[in-house]
Coordinates of N, CA and C in Angstrom, one line a residue:
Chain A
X1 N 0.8 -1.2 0.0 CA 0.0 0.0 0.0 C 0.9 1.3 0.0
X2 N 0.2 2.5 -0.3 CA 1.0 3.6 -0.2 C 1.1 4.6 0.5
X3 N -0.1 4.5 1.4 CA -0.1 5.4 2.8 C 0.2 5.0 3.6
X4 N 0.7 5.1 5.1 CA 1.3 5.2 6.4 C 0.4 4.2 6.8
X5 N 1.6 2.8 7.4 CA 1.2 2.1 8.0 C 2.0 2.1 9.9
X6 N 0.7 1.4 10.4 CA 0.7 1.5 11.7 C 0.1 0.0 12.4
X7 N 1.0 -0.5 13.2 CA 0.9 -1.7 14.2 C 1.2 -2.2 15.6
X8 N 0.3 -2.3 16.4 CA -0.8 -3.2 16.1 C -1.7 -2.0 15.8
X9 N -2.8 -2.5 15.4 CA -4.1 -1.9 15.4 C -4.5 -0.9 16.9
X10 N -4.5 -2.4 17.9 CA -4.8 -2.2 19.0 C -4.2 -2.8 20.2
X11 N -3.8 -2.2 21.4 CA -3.2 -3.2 21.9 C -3.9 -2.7 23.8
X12 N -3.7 -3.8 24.1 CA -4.2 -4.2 25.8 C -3.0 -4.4 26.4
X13 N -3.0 -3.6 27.5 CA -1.7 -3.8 28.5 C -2.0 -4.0 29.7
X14 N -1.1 -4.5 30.6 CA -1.6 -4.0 32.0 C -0.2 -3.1 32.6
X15 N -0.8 -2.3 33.1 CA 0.1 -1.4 34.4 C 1.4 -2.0 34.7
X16 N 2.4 -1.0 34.1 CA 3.8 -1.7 34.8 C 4.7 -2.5 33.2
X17 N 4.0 -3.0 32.4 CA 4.8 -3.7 31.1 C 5.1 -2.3 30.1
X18 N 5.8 -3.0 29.2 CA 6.2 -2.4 28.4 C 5.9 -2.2 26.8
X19 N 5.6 -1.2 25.9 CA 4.6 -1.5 24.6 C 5.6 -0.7 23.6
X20 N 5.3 -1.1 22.4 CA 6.3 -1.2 21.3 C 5.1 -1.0 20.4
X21 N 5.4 0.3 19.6 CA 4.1 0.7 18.6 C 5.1 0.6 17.4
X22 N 4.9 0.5 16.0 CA 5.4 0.6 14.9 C 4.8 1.6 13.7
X23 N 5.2 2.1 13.3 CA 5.1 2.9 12.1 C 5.6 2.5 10.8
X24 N 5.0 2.3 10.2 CA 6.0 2.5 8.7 C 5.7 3.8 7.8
X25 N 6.6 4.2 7.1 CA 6.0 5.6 6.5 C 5.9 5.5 5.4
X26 N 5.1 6.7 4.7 CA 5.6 6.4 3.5 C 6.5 6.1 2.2
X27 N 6.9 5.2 1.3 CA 8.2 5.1 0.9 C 9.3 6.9 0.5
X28 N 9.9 7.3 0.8 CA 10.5 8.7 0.0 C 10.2 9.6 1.1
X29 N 9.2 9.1 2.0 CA 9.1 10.1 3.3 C 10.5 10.5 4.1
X30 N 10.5 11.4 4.3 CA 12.1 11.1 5.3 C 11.5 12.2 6.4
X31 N 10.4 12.5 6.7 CA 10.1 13.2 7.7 C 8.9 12.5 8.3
X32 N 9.2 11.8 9.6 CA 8.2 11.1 10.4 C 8.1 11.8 11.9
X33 N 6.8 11.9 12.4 CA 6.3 12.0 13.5 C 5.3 11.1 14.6
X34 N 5.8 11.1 15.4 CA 4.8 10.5 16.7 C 4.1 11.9 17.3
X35 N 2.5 11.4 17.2 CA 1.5 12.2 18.1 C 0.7 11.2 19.0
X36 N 0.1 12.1 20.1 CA -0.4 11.2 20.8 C -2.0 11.7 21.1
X37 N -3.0 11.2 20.8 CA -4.4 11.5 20.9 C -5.1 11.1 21.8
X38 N -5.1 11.9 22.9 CA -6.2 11.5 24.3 C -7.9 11.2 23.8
X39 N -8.8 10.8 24.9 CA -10.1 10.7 23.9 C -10.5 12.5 24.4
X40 N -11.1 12.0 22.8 CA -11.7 13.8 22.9 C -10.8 14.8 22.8
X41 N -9.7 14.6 22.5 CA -8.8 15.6 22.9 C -8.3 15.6 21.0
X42 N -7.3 16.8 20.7 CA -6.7 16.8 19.6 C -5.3 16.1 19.9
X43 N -4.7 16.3 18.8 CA -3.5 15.4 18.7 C -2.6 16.2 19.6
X44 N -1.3 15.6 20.3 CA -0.4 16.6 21.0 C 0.9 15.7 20.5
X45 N 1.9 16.6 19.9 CA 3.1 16.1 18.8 C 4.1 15.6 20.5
X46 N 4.5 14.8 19.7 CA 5.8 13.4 21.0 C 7.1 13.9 20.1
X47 N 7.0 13.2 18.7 CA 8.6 14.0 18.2 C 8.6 13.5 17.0
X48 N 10.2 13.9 16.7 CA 10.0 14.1 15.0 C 11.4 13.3 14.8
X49 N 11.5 13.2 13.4 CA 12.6 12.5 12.7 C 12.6 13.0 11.5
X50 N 14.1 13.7 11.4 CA 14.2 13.8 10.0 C 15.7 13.1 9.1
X51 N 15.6 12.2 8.5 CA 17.0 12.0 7.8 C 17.7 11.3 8.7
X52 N 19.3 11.9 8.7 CA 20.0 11.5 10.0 C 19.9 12.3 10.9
X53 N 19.2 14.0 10.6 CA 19.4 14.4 12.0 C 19.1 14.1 13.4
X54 N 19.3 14.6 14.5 CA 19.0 14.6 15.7 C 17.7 14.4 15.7
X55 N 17.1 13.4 16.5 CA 15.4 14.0 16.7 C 15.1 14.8 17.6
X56 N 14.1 15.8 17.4 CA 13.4 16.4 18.0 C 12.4 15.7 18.8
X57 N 12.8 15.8 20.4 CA 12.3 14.7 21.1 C 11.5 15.6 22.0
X58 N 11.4 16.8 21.9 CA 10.6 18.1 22.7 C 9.4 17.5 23.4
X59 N 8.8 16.6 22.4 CA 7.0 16.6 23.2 C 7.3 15.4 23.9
X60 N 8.5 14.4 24.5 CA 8.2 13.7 25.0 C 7.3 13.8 26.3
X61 N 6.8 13.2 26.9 CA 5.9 13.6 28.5 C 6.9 13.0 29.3
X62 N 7.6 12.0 29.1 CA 8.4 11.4 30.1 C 9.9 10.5 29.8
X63 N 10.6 10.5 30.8 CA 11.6 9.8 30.3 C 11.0 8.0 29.8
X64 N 9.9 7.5 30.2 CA 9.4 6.4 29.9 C 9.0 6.1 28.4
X65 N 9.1 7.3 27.5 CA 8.8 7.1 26.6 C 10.2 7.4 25.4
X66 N 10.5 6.7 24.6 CA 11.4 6.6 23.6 C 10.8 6.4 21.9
X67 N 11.9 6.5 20.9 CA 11.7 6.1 19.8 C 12.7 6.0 19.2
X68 N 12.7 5.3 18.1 CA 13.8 5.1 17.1 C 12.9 4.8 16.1
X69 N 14.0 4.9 15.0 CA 14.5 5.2 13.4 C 15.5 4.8 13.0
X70 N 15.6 3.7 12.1 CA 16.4 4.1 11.2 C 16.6 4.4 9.9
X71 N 17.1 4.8 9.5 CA 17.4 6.0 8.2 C 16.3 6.6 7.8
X72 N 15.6 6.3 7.1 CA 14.3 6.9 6.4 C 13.4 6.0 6.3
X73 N 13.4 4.7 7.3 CA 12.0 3.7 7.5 C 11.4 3.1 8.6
X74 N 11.5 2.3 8.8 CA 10.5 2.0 10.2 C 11.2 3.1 11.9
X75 N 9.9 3.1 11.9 CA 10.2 3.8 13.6 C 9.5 3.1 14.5
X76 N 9.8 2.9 15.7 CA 9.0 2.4 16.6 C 9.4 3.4 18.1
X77 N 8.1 3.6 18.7 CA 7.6 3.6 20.1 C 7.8 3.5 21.3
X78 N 8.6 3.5 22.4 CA 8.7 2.4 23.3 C 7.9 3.3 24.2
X79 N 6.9 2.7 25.2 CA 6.3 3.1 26.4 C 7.0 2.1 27.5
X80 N 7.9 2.5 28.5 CA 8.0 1.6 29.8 C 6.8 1.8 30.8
X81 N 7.2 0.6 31.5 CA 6.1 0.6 32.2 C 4.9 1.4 32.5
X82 N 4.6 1.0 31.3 CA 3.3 2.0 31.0 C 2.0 2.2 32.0
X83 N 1.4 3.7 32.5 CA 0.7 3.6 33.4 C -0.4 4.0 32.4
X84 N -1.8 4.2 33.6 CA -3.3 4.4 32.9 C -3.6 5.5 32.2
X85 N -2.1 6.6 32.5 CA -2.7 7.7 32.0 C -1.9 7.6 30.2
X86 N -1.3 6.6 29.9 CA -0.8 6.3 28.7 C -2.4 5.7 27.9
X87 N -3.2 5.9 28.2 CA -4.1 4.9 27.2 C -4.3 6.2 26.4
X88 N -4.2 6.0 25.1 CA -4.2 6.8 24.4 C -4.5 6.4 22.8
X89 N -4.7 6.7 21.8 CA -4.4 6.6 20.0 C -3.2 7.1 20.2
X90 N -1.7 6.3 19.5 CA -0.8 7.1 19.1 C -0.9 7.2 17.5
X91 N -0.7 7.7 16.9 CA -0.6 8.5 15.6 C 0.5 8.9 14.9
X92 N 1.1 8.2 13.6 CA 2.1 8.1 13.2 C 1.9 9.0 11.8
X93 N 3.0 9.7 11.4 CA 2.6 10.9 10.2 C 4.2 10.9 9.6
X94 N 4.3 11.2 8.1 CA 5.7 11.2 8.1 C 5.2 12.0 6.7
X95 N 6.1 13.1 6.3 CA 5.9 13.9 4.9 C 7.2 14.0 4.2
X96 N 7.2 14.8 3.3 CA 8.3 14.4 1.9 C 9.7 15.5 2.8
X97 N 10.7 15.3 1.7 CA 11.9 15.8 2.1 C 11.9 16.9 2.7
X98 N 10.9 18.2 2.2 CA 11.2 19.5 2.4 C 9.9 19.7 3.4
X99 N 9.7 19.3 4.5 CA 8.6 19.1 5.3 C 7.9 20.5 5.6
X100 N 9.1 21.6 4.6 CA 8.1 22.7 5.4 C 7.0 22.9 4.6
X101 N 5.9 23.1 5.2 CA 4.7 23.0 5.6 C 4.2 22.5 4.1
X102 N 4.7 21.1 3.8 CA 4.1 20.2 3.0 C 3.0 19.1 4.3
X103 N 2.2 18.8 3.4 CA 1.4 17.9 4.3 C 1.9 17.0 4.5
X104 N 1.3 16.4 6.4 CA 1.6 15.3 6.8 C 0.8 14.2 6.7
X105 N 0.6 13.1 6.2 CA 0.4 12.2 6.1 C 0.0 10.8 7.0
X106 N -1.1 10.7 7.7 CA -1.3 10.0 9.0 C -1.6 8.6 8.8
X107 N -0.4 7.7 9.5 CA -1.6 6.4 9.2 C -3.3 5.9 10.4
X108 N -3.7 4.8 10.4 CA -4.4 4.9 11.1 C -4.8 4.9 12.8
X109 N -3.6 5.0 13.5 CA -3.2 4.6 14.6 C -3.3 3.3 15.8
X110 N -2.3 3.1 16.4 CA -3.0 2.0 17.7 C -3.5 2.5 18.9
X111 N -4.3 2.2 19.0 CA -5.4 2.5 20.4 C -4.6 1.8 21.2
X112 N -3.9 2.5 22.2 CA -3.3 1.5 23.9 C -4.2 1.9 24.6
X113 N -4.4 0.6 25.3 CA -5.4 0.8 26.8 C -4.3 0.4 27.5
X114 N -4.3 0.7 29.0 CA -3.7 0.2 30.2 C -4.5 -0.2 30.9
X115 N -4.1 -1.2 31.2 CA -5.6 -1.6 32.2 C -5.2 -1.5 33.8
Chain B
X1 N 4.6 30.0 22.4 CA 4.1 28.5 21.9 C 2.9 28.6 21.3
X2 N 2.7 28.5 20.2 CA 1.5 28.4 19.4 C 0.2 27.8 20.1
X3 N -1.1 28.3 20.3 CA -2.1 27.5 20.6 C -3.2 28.1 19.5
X4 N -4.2 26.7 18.9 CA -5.3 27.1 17.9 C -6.5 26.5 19.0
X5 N -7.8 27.3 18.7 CA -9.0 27.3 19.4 C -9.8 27.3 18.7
X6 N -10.8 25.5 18.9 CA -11.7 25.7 18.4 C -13.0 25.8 19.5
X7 N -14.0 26.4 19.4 CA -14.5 27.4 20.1 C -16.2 26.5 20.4
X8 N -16.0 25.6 18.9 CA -17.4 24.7 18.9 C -17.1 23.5 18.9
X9 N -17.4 22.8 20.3 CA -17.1 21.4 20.5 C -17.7 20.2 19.3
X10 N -18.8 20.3 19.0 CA -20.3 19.5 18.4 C -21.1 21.0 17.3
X11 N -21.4 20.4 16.3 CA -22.2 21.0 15.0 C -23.1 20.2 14.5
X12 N -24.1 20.6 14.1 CA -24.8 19.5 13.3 C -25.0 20.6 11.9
X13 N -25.5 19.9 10.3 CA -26.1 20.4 9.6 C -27.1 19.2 9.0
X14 N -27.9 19.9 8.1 CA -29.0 19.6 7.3 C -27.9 18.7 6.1
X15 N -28.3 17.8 5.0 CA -27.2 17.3 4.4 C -28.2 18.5 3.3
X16 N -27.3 19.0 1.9 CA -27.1 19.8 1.5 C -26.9 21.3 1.7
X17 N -27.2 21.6 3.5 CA -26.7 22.5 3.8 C -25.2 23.2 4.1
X18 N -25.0 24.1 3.6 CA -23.8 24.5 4.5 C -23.7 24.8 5.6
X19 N -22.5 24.8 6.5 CA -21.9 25.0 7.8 C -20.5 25.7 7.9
X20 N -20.2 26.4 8.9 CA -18.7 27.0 9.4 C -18.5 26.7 10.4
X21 N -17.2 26.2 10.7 CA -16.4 25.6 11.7 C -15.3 26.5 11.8
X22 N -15.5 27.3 12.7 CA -14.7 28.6 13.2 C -13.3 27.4 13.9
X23 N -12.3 28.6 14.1 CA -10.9 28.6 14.2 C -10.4 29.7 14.4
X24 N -9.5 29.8 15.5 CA -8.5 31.1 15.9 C -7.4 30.4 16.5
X25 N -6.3 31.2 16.4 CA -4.9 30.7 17.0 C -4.3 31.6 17.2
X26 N -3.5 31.7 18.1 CA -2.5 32.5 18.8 C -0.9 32.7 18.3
X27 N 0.0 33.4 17.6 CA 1.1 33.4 17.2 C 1.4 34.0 17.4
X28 N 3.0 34.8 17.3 CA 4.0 36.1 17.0 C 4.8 36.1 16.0
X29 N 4.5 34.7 15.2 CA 4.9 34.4 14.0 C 4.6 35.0 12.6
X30 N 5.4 35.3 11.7 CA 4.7 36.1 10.2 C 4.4 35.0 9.4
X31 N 4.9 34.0 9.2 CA 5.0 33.1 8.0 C 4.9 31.6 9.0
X32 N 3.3 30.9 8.0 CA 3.5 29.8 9.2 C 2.2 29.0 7.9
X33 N 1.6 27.9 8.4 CA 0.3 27.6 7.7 C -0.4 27.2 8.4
X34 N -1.4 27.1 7.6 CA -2.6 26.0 8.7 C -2.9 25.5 8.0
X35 N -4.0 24.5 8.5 CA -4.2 23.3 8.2 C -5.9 22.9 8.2
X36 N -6.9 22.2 8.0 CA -7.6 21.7 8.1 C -7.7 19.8 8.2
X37 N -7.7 19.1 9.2 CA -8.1 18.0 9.2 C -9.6 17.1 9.2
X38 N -9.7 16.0 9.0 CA -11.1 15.6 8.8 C -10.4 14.1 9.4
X39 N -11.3 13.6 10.6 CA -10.8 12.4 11.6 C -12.9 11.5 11.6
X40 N -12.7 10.6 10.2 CA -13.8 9.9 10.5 C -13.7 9.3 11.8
X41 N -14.8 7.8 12.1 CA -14.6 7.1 12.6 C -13.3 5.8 12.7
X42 N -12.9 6.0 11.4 CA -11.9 4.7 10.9 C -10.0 5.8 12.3
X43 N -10.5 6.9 12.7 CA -9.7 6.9 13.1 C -8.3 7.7 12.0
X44 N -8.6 7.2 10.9 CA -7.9 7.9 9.7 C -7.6 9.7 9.8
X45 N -6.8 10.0 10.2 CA -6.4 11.6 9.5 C -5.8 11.8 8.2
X46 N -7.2 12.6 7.4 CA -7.6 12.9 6.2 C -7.4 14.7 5.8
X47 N -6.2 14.9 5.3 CA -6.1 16.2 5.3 C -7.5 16.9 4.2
X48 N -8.0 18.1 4.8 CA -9.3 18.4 4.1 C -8.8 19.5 2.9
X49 N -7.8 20.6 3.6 CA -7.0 21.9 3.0 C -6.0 22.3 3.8
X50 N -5.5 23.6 3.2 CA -3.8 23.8 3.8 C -3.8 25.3 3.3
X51 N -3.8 26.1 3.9 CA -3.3 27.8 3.6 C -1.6 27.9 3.9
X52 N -1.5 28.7 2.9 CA -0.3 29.5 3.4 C -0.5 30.3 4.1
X53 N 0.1 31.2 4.9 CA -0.2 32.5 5.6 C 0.3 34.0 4.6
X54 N 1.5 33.5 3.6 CA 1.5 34.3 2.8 C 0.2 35.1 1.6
X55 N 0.0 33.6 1.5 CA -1.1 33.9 0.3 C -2.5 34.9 0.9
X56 N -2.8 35.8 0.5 CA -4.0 36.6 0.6 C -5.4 35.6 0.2
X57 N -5.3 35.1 -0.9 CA -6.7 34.1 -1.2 C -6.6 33.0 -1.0
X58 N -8.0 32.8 -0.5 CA -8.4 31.5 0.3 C -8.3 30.4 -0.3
X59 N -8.1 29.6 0.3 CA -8.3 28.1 0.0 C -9.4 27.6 -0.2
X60 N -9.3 26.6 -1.6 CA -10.4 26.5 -1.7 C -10.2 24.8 -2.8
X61 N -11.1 23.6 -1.9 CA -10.9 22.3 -2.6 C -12.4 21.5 -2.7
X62 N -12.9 22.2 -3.8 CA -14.2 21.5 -4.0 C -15.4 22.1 -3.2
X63 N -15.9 21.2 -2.4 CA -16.9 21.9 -1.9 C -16.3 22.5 -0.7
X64 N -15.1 22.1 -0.3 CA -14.4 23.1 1.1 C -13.8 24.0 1.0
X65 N -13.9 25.4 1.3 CA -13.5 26.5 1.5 C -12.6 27.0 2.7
X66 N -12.1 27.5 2.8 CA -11.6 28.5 4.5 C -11.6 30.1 3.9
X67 N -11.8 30.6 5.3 CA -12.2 32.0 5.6 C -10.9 32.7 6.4
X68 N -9.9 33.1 5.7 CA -8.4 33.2 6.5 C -8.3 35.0 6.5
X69 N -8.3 35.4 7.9 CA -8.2 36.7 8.1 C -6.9 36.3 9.0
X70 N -6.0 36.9 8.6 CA -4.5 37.0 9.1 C -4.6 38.1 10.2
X71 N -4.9 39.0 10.3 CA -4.5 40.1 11.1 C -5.5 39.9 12.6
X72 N -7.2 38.7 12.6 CA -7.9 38.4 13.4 C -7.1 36.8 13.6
X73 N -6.6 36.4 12.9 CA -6.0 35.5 13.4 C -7.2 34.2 13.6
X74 N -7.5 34.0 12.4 CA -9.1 33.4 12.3 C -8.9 32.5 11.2
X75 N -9.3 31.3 10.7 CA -9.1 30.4 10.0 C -10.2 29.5 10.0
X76 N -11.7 29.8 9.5 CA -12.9 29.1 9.6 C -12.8 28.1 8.2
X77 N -13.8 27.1 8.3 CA -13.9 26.2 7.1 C -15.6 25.9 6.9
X78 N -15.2 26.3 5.6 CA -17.1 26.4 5.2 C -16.8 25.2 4.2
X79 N -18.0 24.3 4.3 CA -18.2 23.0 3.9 C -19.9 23.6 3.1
X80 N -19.8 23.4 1.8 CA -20.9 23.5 1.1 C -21.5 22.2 0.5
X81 N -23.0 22.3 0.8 CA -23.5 21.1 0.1 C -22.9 19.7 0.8
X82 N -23.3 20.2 2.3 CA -22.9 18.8 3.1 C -23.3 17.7 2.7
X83 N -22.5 16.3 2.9 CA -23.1 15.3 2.5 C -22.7 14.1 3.7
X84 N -23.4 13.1 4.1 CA -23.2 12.3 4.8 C -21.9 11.5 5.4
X85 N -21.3 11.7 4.0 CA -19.3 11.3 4.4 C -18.7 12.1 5.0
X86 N -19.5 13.5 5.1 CA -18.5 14.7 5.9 C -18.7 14.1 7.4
X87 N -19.6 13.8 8.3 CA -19.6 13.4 9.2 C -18.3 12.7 9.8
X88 N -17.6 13.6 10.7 CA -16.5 13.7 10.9 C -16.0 14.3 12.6
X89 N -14.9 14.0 12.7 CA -14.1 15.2 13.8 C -13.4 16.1 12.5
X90 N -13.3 17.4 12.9 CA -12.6 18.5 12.3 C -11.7 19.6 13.2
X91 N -10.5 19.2 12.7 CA -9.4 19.6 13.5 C -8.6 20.4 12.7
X92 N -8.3 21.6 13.1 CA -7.9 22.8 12.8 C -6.6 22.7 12.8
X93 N -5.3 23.1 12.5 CA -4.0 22.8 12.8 C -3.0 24.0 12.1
X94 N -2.1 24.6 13.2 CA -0.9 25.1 12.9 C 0.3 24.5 12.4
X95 N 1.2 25.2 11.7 CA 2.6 25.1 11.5 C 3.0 26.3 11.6
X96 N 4.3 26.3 12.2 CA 5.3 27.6 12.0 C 6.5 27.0 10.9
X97 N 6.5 27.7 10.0 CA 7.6 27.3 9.3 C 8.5 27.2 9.4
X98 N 8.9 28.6 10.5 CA 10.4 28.8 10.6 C 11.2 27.6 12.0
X99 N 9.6 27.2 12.4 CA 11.0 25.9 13.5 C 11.3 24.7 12.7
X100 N 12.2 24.5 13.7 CA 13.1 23.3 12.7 C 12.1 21.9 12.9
X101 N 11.6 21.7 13.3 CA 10.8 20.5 13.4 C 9.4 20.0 12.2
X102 N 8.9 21.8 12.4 CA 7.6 21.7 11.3 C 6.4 20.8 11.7
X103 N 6.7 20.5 13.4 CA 5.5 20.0 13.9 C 3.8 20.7 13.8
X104 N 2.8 20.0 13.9 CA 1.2 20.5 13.8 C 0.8 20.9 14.8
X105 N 0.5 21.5 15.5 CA -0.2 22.3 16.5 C -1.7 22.3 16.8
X106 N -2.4 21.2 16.9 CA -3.9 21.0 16.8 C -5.0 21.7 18.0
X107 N -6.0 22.1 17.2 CA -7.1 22.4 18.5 C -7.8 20.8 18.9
X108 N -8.9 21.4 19.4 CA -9.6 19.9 20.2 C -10.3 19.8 19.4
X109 N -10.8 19.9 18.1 CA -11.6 19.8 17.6 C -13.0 19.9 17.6
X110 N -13.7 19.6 16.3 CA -15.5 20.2 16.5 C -16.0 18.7 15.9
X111 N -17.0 18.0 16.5 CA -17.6 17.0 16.1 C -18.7 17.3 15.4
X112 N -18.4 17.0 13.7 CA -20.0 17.4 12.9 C -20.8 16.0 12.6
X113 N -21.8 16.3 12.7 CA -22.7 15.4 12.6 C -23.5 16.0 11.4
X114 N -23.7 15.4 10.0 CA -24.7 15.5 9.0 C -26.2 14.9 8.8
X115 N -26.7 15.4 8.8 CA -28.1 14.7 9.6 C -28.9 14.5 8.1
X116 N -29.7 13.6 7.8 CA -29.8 12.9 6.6 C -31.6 14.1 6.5

């Protein structure tokens, strides 16, 4: 396919483990983002990737949360011991080389619950 | 730090009616864009439109429009000739150009409901 893929769909945790989200972007994308969507709420940006640079890890909320990339394809997630206030849609978006203010492109997200 | 406000939680319209989904945001920035999103049920974010802030005329993609007053700092989206697939979340969204990141800046959005 050719838009932004995201896995799992959905995932169930309990309190205290650890969760691994995945993104794949679009092919030629070299600009990817993690957002995180409370219910009811708008999206609030986690961080960015572009290329080899540095990422922009600004929105993280906490040291429990991580990501990686490498080069210009898969990125994944990490929540440590994930608490209840993590249940969230995370949201994965990645746009073309010159990201300024070209569109981003979202795939469908995974719903984490913490139980 | 950039914040966008949208002001109407829930909308309904008539289907062939039109509707406005007001939008304001806060900057000190000159050159930035916005954005319009569309979040069915599937969860999917569906970009709707995209202004520059340079550009003087509106955006405009089919039956969707925006209403962009720069100096009120206002960015509404008029949806003409609603139709049942609009039924949606609609989420308003910033960029500043000049940071290095080019992250989106979202309001809470307005939930429309197209009523048959």
């Amino acid at each position: 396919g050719a838009g932004v893929s995201q896995s799992p769909s959905n995932k169930v945790t309990e309190k205290g483990k650890d969760v691994e989200l995945r993104c794949d972007p679009i092919s030629g994308h070299t600009a990817l983002y993690w957002y995180r969507q409370r219910l009811g709420q708008g999206l609030e940006f986690l961080i960015y990737f572009q290329g080899n640079s540095a990422p922009d890890k600004s929105g993280l909320p906490s040291d429990r949360f991580s990501a990686e990339r490498t080069g210009e394809s898969v990125s994944t997630l990490t929540i440590q011991r994930t608490q209840q206030e993590d249940s969230a849609v995370y949201l994965c978006a990645s746009s073309q080389i010159t990201p300024r203010g070209d569109t981003q492109y979202f795939g469908p997200g995974t719903r984490l619950t913490v139980l | 730090a950039q914040t966008v406000t949208q002001s109407q939680p829930e909308m309904s319209v008539q289907e062939a009616e039109t509707v406005t989904l007001s939008c304001t945001y806060d900057t000190s920035e000159n050159n930035y864009y916005l954005f319009w999103y569309k979040q069915p049920p599937s969860r999917q974010m569906i970009l709707v439109i995209r202004q520059e802030a340079y550009k003087q005329q509106n955006a405009t993609e089919n039956r969707f429009s925006v209403n962009f007053q720069k100096a009120a700092k206002s960015f509404s989206l008029k949806i003409s000739d609603s139709q049942l697939g609009d039924t949606a979340m609609y989420f308003c969204a910033f960029m500043d150009s000049g940071a290095g990141s080019y992250q989106l800046t979202f309001g809470k959005g307005t939930k429309l409901s197209v009523i048959p």
